[in-house]
Coordinates of C-alpha atoms in Angstrom, one line a residue:
M1 CA -137.9 21.4 90.8
S2 CA -138.8 22.6 94.2
T3 CA -139.4 20.3 97.1
Q4 CA -143.1 21.0 97.1
Q5 CA -143.4 20.1 93.4
L6 CA -141.4 16.9 93.9
I7 CA -143.7 15.8 96.8
I8 CA -146.8 16.6 94.6
F9 CA -145.3 14.7 91.7
I10 CA -144.5 11.6 93.8
G11 CA -148.0 11.8 95.3
M12 CA -149.6 11.9 91.8
V13 CA -147.5 8.9 90.6
A14 CA -148.4 6.9 93.7
F15 CA -152.1 7.8 93.2
I16 CA -152.0 6.6 89.5
A17 CA -150.2 3.4 90.5
F18 CA -152.8 2.7 93.2
G19 CA -155.6 3.3 90.7
V20 CA -154.2 0.9 88.1
W21 CA -153.6 -1.7 90.8
L22 CA -157.2 -1.3 92.1
Q23 CA -158.7 -1.6 88.6
F24 CA -156.9 -5.0 88.0
R25 CA -157.8 -6.2 91.5
M26 CA -161.5 -5.3 90.9
K27 CA -161.5 -6.9 87.5
F28 CA -160.2 -10.3 88.8
D29 CA -162.5 -10.2 91.9
I30 CA -165.6 -9.6 89.7
K31 CA -164.7 -12.5 87.5
E32 CA -164.2 -14.8 90.5
N33 CA -167.5 -13.7 92.0
E34 CA -169.3 -14.2 88.7
R35 CA -168.0 -17.8 88.5
E36 CA -169.1 -18.5 92.1
Y37 CA -172.6 -16.9 91.5
N38 CA -173.1 -19.0 88.3
K39 CA -172.2 -22.2 90.2
K40 CA -174.6 -21.4 93.0
F41 CA -177.3 -20.5 90.5
H42 CA -176.8 -23.7 88.6
E43 CA -177.1 -25.7 91.9
W44 CA -180.3 -23.8 92.8
I45 CA -181.9 -24.6 89.4
K46 CA -181.1 -28.3 89.8
A47 CA -182.5 -28.3 93.4
H48 CA -185.7 -26.4 92.5
P49 CA -186.8 -27.5 89.0
N50 CA -190.5 -26.6 89.3
R51 CA -189.8 -23.1 90.6
S52 CA -187.0 -22.4 88.1
N53 CA -189.2 -23.6 85.2
S54 CA -192.0 -21.3 86.4
L55 CA -189.6 -18.4 86.4
G56 CA -188.3 -19.3 82.9
Y57 CA -184.9 -20.7 83.9
T58 CA -184.2 -24.0 82.3
H59 CA -181.4 -26.5 83.0
K60 CA -180.9 -29.2 80.5
E61 CA -178.6 -32.0 81.5
K62 CA -176.2 -33.1 78.8
E63 CA -177.1 -36.6 77.7
N64 CA -174.5 -39.1 76.6
V65 CA -176.1 -40.0 73.3
K66 CA -174.0 -41.9 71.0
E67 CA -175.0 -41.7 67.4
E68 CA -174.6 -44.9 65.4
A69 CA -173.8 -44.6 61.8

């Protein structure tokens, strides 16, 4: 292998490794942002019930209902 081919090969391997790292990084960042967005959206629905109902978003609180047999 010539020096030029070796440099190109190392560059390609580094580029592929960076691409794989970037994909995993983006995947985890997207999941984290989605959780944060859902939390803020949930808080907005609770704070603005009339507006959220008119837009079609509903938030139903879980009730502690004990069924007696």
